[in-house]
């Protein structure tokens, strides 16, 4: 089993020593697995159900209930650990993590603890990604499985919390915890890592990885590197609910620690929460005592044997992973590395791209449109392409209309928003609105004559050598035809007419 | 190895038991006695023994990822100490863990 | 013999021959419960109307003829540690007083499918922690042979009910002897199956790696019959075994010839009451007369079983009992904040022994002590298991007294927890090894029952029950009933 890169290559692409006051960031990511039922019982995993309607004796922790492990959750965890190049524990066992909290019905959580000769599901892996154009790798400390907790709802009356309500629908949902080593060097890098990890999880079909929906949650450990090169005291940062929040929270915290140290103070080891409204981190109001989780092996679950043959089978049947995909886009399809990365980092894009490619072989054209105009429209609405009515067939139809000369690129760009929002058929739109490109020589000649007649000043300018005037005249014809004139033909006709 | 009052208090806290003064004294004495008796385990030669955490040697039983019916919420909440609008209800819980 | 003391096998025969009806049978027990339970306190809950209604249903089924399930119309008492849907399940504790589970334990579902009628829920030591049923939050149960004495525990209510003819048979649970010891003290049969033989789904957990549900009956044949209904792999219990459920009764009358029985030297030493020693020795002789080969074996680590058990069981229990916090079920003591809610509810809701064991278990698992206590106990458990495996490699069965003493007086040991723990010194090792064991009556000492314990190989309940049946039929103790 290949070992992971040493720390030296974790900083590959950075030909320098770590610097003082540089942030040292590690991430702890909890990912909700794409299973139909919960981790230890048959209750459905579903969003938006009325409170406490997806519960049973097991996930409610009723007296007498017993857990039984969801085989699919184990398979998804295994797939992830293999894809992240982890060493797989030959025997995977569960432990009880004992602490009291009302969202935890048994007052213990079934998880996997790393203890002595009981390593968790996967350990010592790594993930490669690009940050600021440079290749990076971050070491994955461990991957393990556990169950989610219920949800608390604090009810306020007259400005104070009067009571708390509990919904256990989420209790027992399968979670996979992924913990990195503190290899990240900046908030931006952390964000890039999370984008890459999310893409990986989506390609593997183990999770939807959406922070806004809570299917991916991120906690961070932040410290600053001291003058001696060692990492300083670290704080834990929680409650970051989007990638942007992660980046901002980490930036805030790093700056806060830097200011503190610069003023001669010391960083307290504590948990801090990100406040999205006030854009700052604050320390817990309630003094937290050090937790003694009293881990011990879960007696109700027999350890799972992970055969080497099974690991190999999983490795052989992994889907194409982001790095391989990007490489293929560059070498086989001729995309630039930059465009390949832009597509690959958004799995819905890649899926869309590949389906479109099956219908329309011009990869570069597809890539340009996707990474340009389509991406722009999606980003404006903060959506992924599979959350819109735009279909690969639709985009391909649009591009074919351009290829056939039936519409201009300009018209195509104008039509695109409608495809993205409403998913209409481009041909139908073109016909209905009479947007057909005008390429008939006689028609264009007449329009060119009209423009020349209307703008003698521009003609003069052109004759004096101002090529700008030609552009102006082309523009006038385009305006007159509401963009339907074939701009290349207009350009040629004008030149012929002006003799330039 | 006995046990002292501070340890008893610490353990009571971990176990969420609010003991009376009387209980704290009684338990300190009794637990101390019991732990002294348990100390005889150190007479055994245990170095080579693997710990038994599961007495059954069967392979792990994994469940198919199939949805099964959930409980009737009304029946569950009827047996709960306090409930409101489909939720379990408790006094204010400050701060995430 | 009075109907109420007939073995279930005989009752079923009479039911099938239409000599009696389920209503008659149910009424007989309800009458005895009404007359005798006030002085015995074996039951915590009996819904007589419901029992009668169920019995009438089965009356009609018998009258209609046709195929009937194996236990059709026979009542059974169930220890209050086992979840019965819609029927109060207290576990002998104030913290669950009045709680009605929204689901049935798997064994209850199997019993219902077999046609059994739930007669009532029986008294027990709180959360199965105890050896006398004096730790019940609702008052102790009394031994039907002498009401000034304990019935044993923690399944004291079930044992007393069967011994006194208040139920034909009952379910108990056994973590360190809680079926066998009360069976011994009450003069009936108590069987702890191999760990994994019977589903634990719906059994309120005490020591998860040790707990098993099992029968308390008047005869060995009844125990075999009941085990056949209870046993089997349950997809809801990951620790339940994928083992063929042999017909437990198949070899019951094969007799004692050909069996090798190992008398455990450490069980016949000091600490045994003389009356117990005498009765057990006579039983060993009788087994020899029946054709069994008797040898002496040794289990050198048996003396370490008690601390090993108490460290492991209490550690698991400290975690299993964390869920009782006033939030989702049972007792809640009002408080302004959540920490106080937990602490006050648990303080008021739990009795002293439960608190003691939670404290012990929490300590054993806590930071800095895990290796010295919990891990050490797990290693010791391996040694105990290996001792048993070694001994059972040379013989078919091991033999020990079930309890070193007969029933002790109420109140005699409540102030000395360690002394109380010693009541289980011969039963605890078996749970550590996960093996099956049965206690059968083997005589009396001073008018009080003495029990003989036989221990078998894993999943070899058939051999165990065969030997027990051979002894039982030859000795005849099963015919003795306590004075009313």
Coordinates of N, CA and C in Angstrom, one line a residue, chain C residues 327-474:
Chain C
X327 N -35.7 13.3 30.0 CA -36.0 14.0 28.7 C -37.1 13.3 27.9
X328 N -36.9 12.0 27.7 CA -37.8 11.3 26.7 C -38.8 10.4 27.3
X329 N -38.5 9.9 28.5 CA -39.4 8.9 29.1 C -39.2 8.9 30.6
X330 N -40.2 8.4 31.3 CA -40.1 8.2 32.7 C -40.2 9.4 33.5
X331 N -39.5 9.3 34.7 CA -39.6 10.4 35.7 C -38.8 11.6 35.2
X332 N -39.4 12.8 35.5 CA -38.6 14.1 35.4 C -38.8 14.9 36.6
X333 N -37.7 15.3 37.2 CA -37.7 16.2 38.4 C -37.5 17.6 37.8
X334 N -38.5 18.5 37.9 CA -38.3 19.8 37.3 C -37.1 20.6 37.7
X335 N -36.5 21.3 36.8 CA -35.4 22.1 37.1 C -35.3 23.3 36.0
X336 N -34.5 24.3 36.4 CA -34.4 25.5 35.5 C -33.5 25.2 34.3
X337 N -32.5 24.4 34.6 CA -31.5 24.2 33.5 C -31.3 22.7 33.3
X338 N -30.7 22.4 32.1 CA -30.7 21.0 31.7 C -29.8 20.1 32.6
X339 N -28.7 20.7 33.1 CA -27.8 19.9 33.9 C -28.5 19.5 35.2
X340 N -29.2 20.4 35.8 CA -30.0 20.0 37.0 C -31.1 19.1 36.7
X341 N -31.7 19.2 35.6 CA -32.7 18.3 35.2 C -32.2 16.8 35.2
X342 N -31.1 16.7 34.5 CA -30.4 15.4 34.5 C -30.1 14.9 35.9
X343 N -29.4 15.7 36.7 CA -28.8 15.3 37.9 C -29.9 15.0 39.0
X344 N -30.9 15.9 39.0 CA -31.9 15.7 40.0 C -32.8 14.5 39.7
X345 N -33.2 14.3 38.4 CA -34.0 13.2 38.0 C -33.3 11.9 38.3
X346 N -32.0 11.8 38.0 CA -31.3 10.6 38.2 C -31.1 10.3 39.7
X347 N -30.9 11.4 40.5 CA -30.7 11.2 41.9 C -32.0 10.7 42.6
X348 N -33.1 11.3 42.2 CA -34.4 10.9 42.8 C -34.8 9.5 42.2
X349 N -34.5 9.3 40.9 CA -35.1 8.1 40.2 C -34.3 6.8 40.5
X350 N -33.0 6.9 40.8 CA -32.2 5.7 41.0 C -32.1 5.3 42.5
X351 N -32.0 4.0 42.8 CA -31.8 3.6 44.1 C -30.3 3.5 44.4
X352 N -29.9 3.2 45.6 CA -28.5 3.2 46.1 C -27.7 2.3 45.3
X353 N -28.1 1.0 45.1 CA -27.3 0.1 44.4 C -27.0 0.5 43.0
X354 N -28.0 1.0 42.3 CA -27.8 1.4 41.0 C -26.8 2.6 40.9
X355 N -27.0 3.5 41.8 CA -26.0 4.6 41.9 C -24.6 4.1 42.1
X356 N -24.5 3.2 43.0 CA -23.2 2.6 43.4 C -22.5 2.0 42.1
X357 N -23.3 1.2 41.4 CA -22.7 0.6 40.2 C -22.4 1.5 39.1
X358 N -23.3 2.6 38.9 CA -23.0 3.6 37.9 C -21.7 4.3 38.3
X359 N -21.5 4.6 39.5 CA -20.3 5.3 40.0 C -19.1 4.4 39.7
X360 N -19.2 3.1 40.1 CA -18.1 2.2 39.9 C -17.7 2.1 38.4
X361 N -18.7 1.9 37.6 CA -18.5 1.7 36.2 C -17.9 3.0 35.5
X362 N -18.4 4.1 36.0 CA -17.9 5.4 35.4 C -16.4 5.5 35.8
X363 N -16.1 5.2 37.0 CA -14.7 5.3 37.5 C -13.8 4.3 36.7
X364 N -14.3 3.1 36.5 CA -13.5 2.1 35.8 C -13.2 2.6 34.3
X365 N -14.0 3.4 33.8 CA -13.8 3.8 32.4 C -13.1 5.2 32.3
X366 N -13.0 5.9 33.4 CA -12.6 7.3 33.3 C -11.1 7.4 33.0
X367 N -10.8 8.6 32.5 CA -9.5 8.9 32.0 C -8.4 8.6 33.1
X368 N -7.5 7.8 32.7 CA -6.4 7.5 33.7 C -6.6 6.1 34.3
X369 N -7.9 5.7 34.3 CA -8.1 4.4 35.0 C -8.6 3.3 34.0
X370 N -8.8 3.6 32.8 CA -9.3 2.7 31.8 C -8.4 1.4 31.7
X371 N -7.1 1.6 31.7 CA -6.3 0.4 31.6 C -6.2 -0.3 32.9
X372 N -6.1 0.4 34.0 CA -6.0 -0.3 35.2 C -7.2 -1.2 35.6
X373 N -8.4 -0.7 35.2 CA -9.6 -1.4 35.6 C -10.3 -2.1 34.4
X374 N -10.8 -1.3 33.5 CA -11.6 -1.9 32.4 C -10.8 -2.8 31.5
X375 N -9.7 -2.4 31.0 CA -8.9 -3.2 30.1 C -8.4 -4.4 30.9
X376 N -8.0 -4.2 32.1 CA -7.5 -5.4 32.9 C -8.6 -6.4 33.1
X377 N -9.8 -5.9 33.3 CA -11.0 -6.9 33.5 C -11.2 -7.6 32.2
X378 N -11.1 -6.9 31.0 CA -11.3 -7.6 29.8 C -10.3 -8.7 29.5
X379 N -9.1 -8.4 29.9 CA -8.0 -9.5 29.8 C -8.3 -10.6 30.7
X380 N -8.7 -10.3 32.0 CA -9.1 -11.4 32.9 C -10.2 -12.2 32.4
X381 N -11.1 -11.6 31.7 CA -12.3 -12.3 31.1 C -11.8 -13.4 30.2
X382 N -10.8 -13.0 29.4 CA -10.2 -14.0 28.4 C -9.7 -15.2 29.2
X383 N -9.0 -15.0 30.3 CA -8.5 -16.1 31.1 C -9.6 -17.0 31.6
X384 N -10.6 -16.4 32.1 CA -11.8 -17.1 32.6 C -12.4 -18.0 31.5
X385 N -12.5 -17.4 30.4 CA -13.1 -18.1 29.2 C -12.2 -19.3 28.9
X386 N -10.9 -19.0 28.8 CA -10.0 -20.1 28.5 C -10.1 -21.3 29.4
X387 N -10.2 -20.9 30.7 CA -10.3 -22.0 31.7 C -11.5 -22.8 31.4
X388 N -12.7 -22.2 31.2 CA -13.9 -23.0 30.9 C -13.7 -23.8 29.6
X389 N -13.1 -23.2 28.6 CA -12.9 -24.0 27.3 C -12.0 -25.2 27.5
X390 N -11.0 -25.0 28.4 CA -10.1 -26.1 28.7 C -10.8 -27.2 29.4
X391 N -11.6 -26.8 30.4 CA -12.3 -27.8 31.2 C -13.3 -28.5 30.4
X392 N -14.0 -27.8 29.6 CA -15.1 -28.4 28.7 C -14.5 -29.1 27.5
X393 N -13.2 -29.1 27.4 CA -12.6 -29.9 26.3 C -12.6 -31.4 26.8
X394 N -12.5 -31.6 28.1 CA -12.4 -32.9 28.6 C -13.7 -33.5 29.1
X395 N -14.6 -32.7 29.4 CA -15.9 -33.2 29.9 C -17.0 -32.5 29.1
X396 N -18.3 -33.1 29.3 CA -19.4 -32.5 28.5 C -20.1 -31.4 29.3
X397 N -20.0 -31.5 30.6 CA -20.7 -30.6 31.5 C -19.9 -30.3 32.7
X398 N -20.0 -29.1 33.3 CA -19.4 -28.8 34.6 C -20.5 -28.7 35.6
X399 N -20.2 -29.0 36.8 CA -21.1 -29.0 37.9 C -20.7 -28.2 39.1
X400 N -21.5 -27.3 39.6 CA -21.3 -26.5 40.7 C -22.5 -26.3 41.5
X401 N -22.5 -25.9 42.8 CA -23.7 -25.5 43.4 C -24.1 -24.2 42.7
X402 N -25.4 -23.9 42.7 CA -25.8 -22.6 42.1 C -25.4 -21.5 43.0
X403 N -25.7 -21.7 44.3 CA -25.5 -20.6 45.3 C -24.8 -21.2 46.5
X404 N -23.9 -20.5 47.1 CA -23.2 -21.1 48.3 C -24.1 -21.3 49.5
X405 N -25.2 -20.5 49.5 CA -26.1 -20.6 50.6 C -27.6 -20.8 50.2
X406 N -28.5 -21.2 51.1 CA -29.9 -21.1 50.8 C -30.3 -19.7 51.0
X407 N -31.7 -19.5 50.8 CA -32.2 -18.1 50.9 C -31.9 -17.5 52.3
X408 N -31.3 -16.2 52.2 CA -31.0 -15.6 53.5 C -32.1 -14.6 53.9
X409 N -32.1 -14.2 55.1 CA -33.3 -13.4 55.6 C -33.3 -12.0 54.9
X410 N -34.5 -11.5 54.7 CA -34.6 -10.1 54.2 C -33.8 -9.2 55.1
X411 N -33.1 -8.3 54.5 CA -32.4 -7.3 55.3 C -31.0 -7.7 55.7
X412 N -30.7 -9.0 55.6 CA -29.4 -9.5 56.1 C -28.2 -8.9 55.5
X413 N -28.3 -8.6 54.2 CA -27.1 -8.2 53.5 C -27.1 -6.8 52.8
X414 N -28.2 -6.1 53.1 CA -28.4 -4.8 52.4 C -27.3 -3.8 52.7
X415 N -26.7 -3.9 53.9 CA -25.8 -2.9 54.3 C -24.3 -3.2 53.9
X416 N -24.2 -4.4 53.3 CA -22.9 -4.9 52.9 C -22.8 -5.3 51.4
X417 N -22.6 -4.3 50.5 CA -22.7 -4.6 49.1 C -21.8 -5.8 48.7
X418 N -20.6 -5.8 49.2 CA -19.6 -6.8 48.8 C -20.1 -8.2 49.2
X419 N -20.7 -8.3 50.4 CA -21.3 -9.5 50.9 C -22.4 -10.0 49.9
X420 N -23.2 -9.0 49.5 CA -24.3 -9.3 48.6 C -23.7 -9.9 47.3
X421 N -22.7 -9.3 46.8 CA -22.1 -9.7 45.5 C -21.6 -11.1 45.6
X422 N -21.2 -11.6 46.7 CA -20.7 -12.9 46.9 C -21.8 -14.0 46.6
X423 N -23.0 -13.6 46.7 CA -24.1 -14.6 46.4 C -24.0 -15.2 45.0
X424 N -23.4 -14.5 44.1 CA -23.3 -14.9 42.7 C -22.0 -15.5 42.4
X425 N -21.2 -15.9 43.4 CA -19.8 -16.3 43.1 C -19.7 -17.5 42.1
X426 N -20.8 -18.3 42.1 CA -20.7 -19.5 41.3 C -21.4 -19.3 39.9
X427 N -22.2 -18.3 39.9 CA -22.9 -18.1 38.6 C -22.2 -17.1 37.7
X428 N -21.6 -16.1 38.3 CA -20.9 -15.0 37.5 C -19.9 -15.5 36.5
X429 N -19.1 -16.5 36.8 CA -18.1 -16.9 35.9 C -18.7 -17.4 34.5
X430 N -19.9 -18.0 34.6 CA -20.5 -18.5 33.4 C -20.9 -17.4 32.4
X431 N -21.3 -16.3 33.0 CA -21.7 -15.2 32.1 C -20.5 -14.6 31.4
X432 N -19.3 -14.6 32.2 CA -18.1 -14.1 31.6 C -17.7 -15.0 30.4
X433 N -18.0 -16.3 30.5 CA -17.6 -17.2 29.4 C -18.7 -17.3 28.4
X434 N -19.9 -16.7 28.6 CA -20.9 -16.7 27.6 C -21.6 -18.1 27.5
X435 N -21.4 -19.0 28.4 CA -21.9 -20.4 28.2 C -23.3 -20.6 28.7
X436 N -24.0 -21.7 28.3 CA -25.3 -21.9 28.9 C -25.2 -22.6 30.2
X437 N -26.1 -22.4 31.1 CA -26.1 -23.0 32.4 C -27.6 -23.1 32.9
X438 N -27.8 -24.2 33.7 CA -29.1 -24.4 34.3 C -29.0 -24.7 35.7
X439 N -30.0 -24.2 36.5 CA -30.1 -24.6 37.9 C -31.3 -25.5 38.1
X440 N -31.1 -26.6 38.7 CA -32.3 -27.5 39.0 C -32.3 -27.7 40.5
X441 N -33.5 -27.9 41.0 CA -33.6 -28.2 42.5 C -32.9 -29.5 42.8
X442 N -32.2 -29.5 43.9 CA -31.5 -30.8 44.3 C -31.7 -31.1 45.8
X443 N -32.7 -30.5 46.4 CA -33.0 -30.9 47.7 C -33.2 -29.7 48.6
X444 N -33.2 -29.9 49.9 CA -33.5 -28.9 50.9 C -32.5 -28.9 52.0
X445 N -32.3 -27.7 52.6 CA -31.5 -27.6 53.8 C -32.3 -26.7 54.8
X446 N -32.7 -27.3 55.9 CA -33.4 -26.5 56.8 C -34.8 -26.1 56.2
X447 N -35.3 -26.9 55.3 CA -36.6 -26.5 54.8 C -36.5 -25.6 53.6
X448 N -35.3 -25.1 53.2 CA -35.2 -24.2 52.1 C -34.5 -24.8 50.9
X449 N -34.9 -24.5 49.7 CA -34.4 -25.2 48.5 C -32.9 -25.0 48.3
X450 N -32.3 -26.0 47.7 CA -30.9 -25.9 47.3 C -30.9 -26.2 45.8
X451 N -30.0 -25.5 45.0 CA -30.0 -25.6 43.6 C -28.7 -26.2 43.1
X452 N -28.7 -27.0 42.0 CA -27.6 -27.7 41.4 C -27.4 -27.0 40.1
X453 N -26.1 -26.6 39.8 CA -25.9 -25.9 38.5 C -25.1 -26.7 37.6
X454 N -25.6 -26.8 36.4 CA -24.9 -27.5 35.3 C -24.5 -26.5 34.2
X455 N -23.3 -26.6 33.7 CA -22.8 -25.7 32.7 C -22.4 -26.5 31.5
X456 N -22.8 -26.0 30.3 CA -22.5 -26.7 29.1 C -21.6 -25.9 28.1
X457 N -21.3 -26.6 27.0 CA -20.5 -25.9 26.0 C -21.4 -24.9 25.3
X458 N -20.8 -24.0 24.6 CA -21.6 -22.9 23.9 C -22.5 -23.6 22.9
X459 N -23.8 -23.2 23.0 CA -24.8 -23.6 22.1 C -25.2 -25.1 22.2
X460 N -24.7 -25.7 23.3 CA -25.0 -27.1 23.5 C -26.1 -27.2 24.6
X461 N -27.1 -26.4 24.5 CA -28.2 -26.5 25.5 C -28.8 -27.9 25.6
X462 N -28.8 -28.6 24.4 CA -29.4 -29.9 24.3 C -28.8 -30.9 25.3
X463 N -27.5 -30.9 25.4 CA -26.8 -31.8 26.3 C -27.0 -31.4 27.8
X464 N -27.0 -30.1 28.0 CA -27.3 -29.5 29.3 C -28.6 -30.0 29.8
X465 N -29.6 -29.8 29.0 CA -31.0 -30.1 29.4 C -31.2 -31.6 29.5
X466 N -30.5 -32.3 28.7 CA -30.6 -33.8 28.8 C -30.2 -34.3 30.2
X467 N -29.0 -33.8 30.6 CA -28.5 -34.2 31.9 C -29.4 -33.7 33.0
X468 N -29.8 -32.5 32.9 CA -30.7 -31.9 34.0 C -32.0 -32.7 34.1
X469 N -32.5 -33.1 32.9 CA -33.8 -33.8 32.9 C -33.6 -35.2 33.5
X470 N -32.5 -35.8 33.2 CA -32.3 -37.2 33.7 C -32.2 -37.1 35.3
X471 N -31.5 -36.1 35.8 CA -31.4 -35.9 37.2 C -32.8 -35.6 37.8
X472 N -33.4 -34.7 37.2 CA -34.7 -34.2 37.7 C -35.7 -35.3 37.8
X473 N -35.8 -36.2 36.8 CA -36.8 -37.2 36.8 C -36.5 -38.3 37.9
X474 N -35.2 -38.5 38.0 CA -34.8 -39.5 39.0 C -34.9 -39.0 40.4

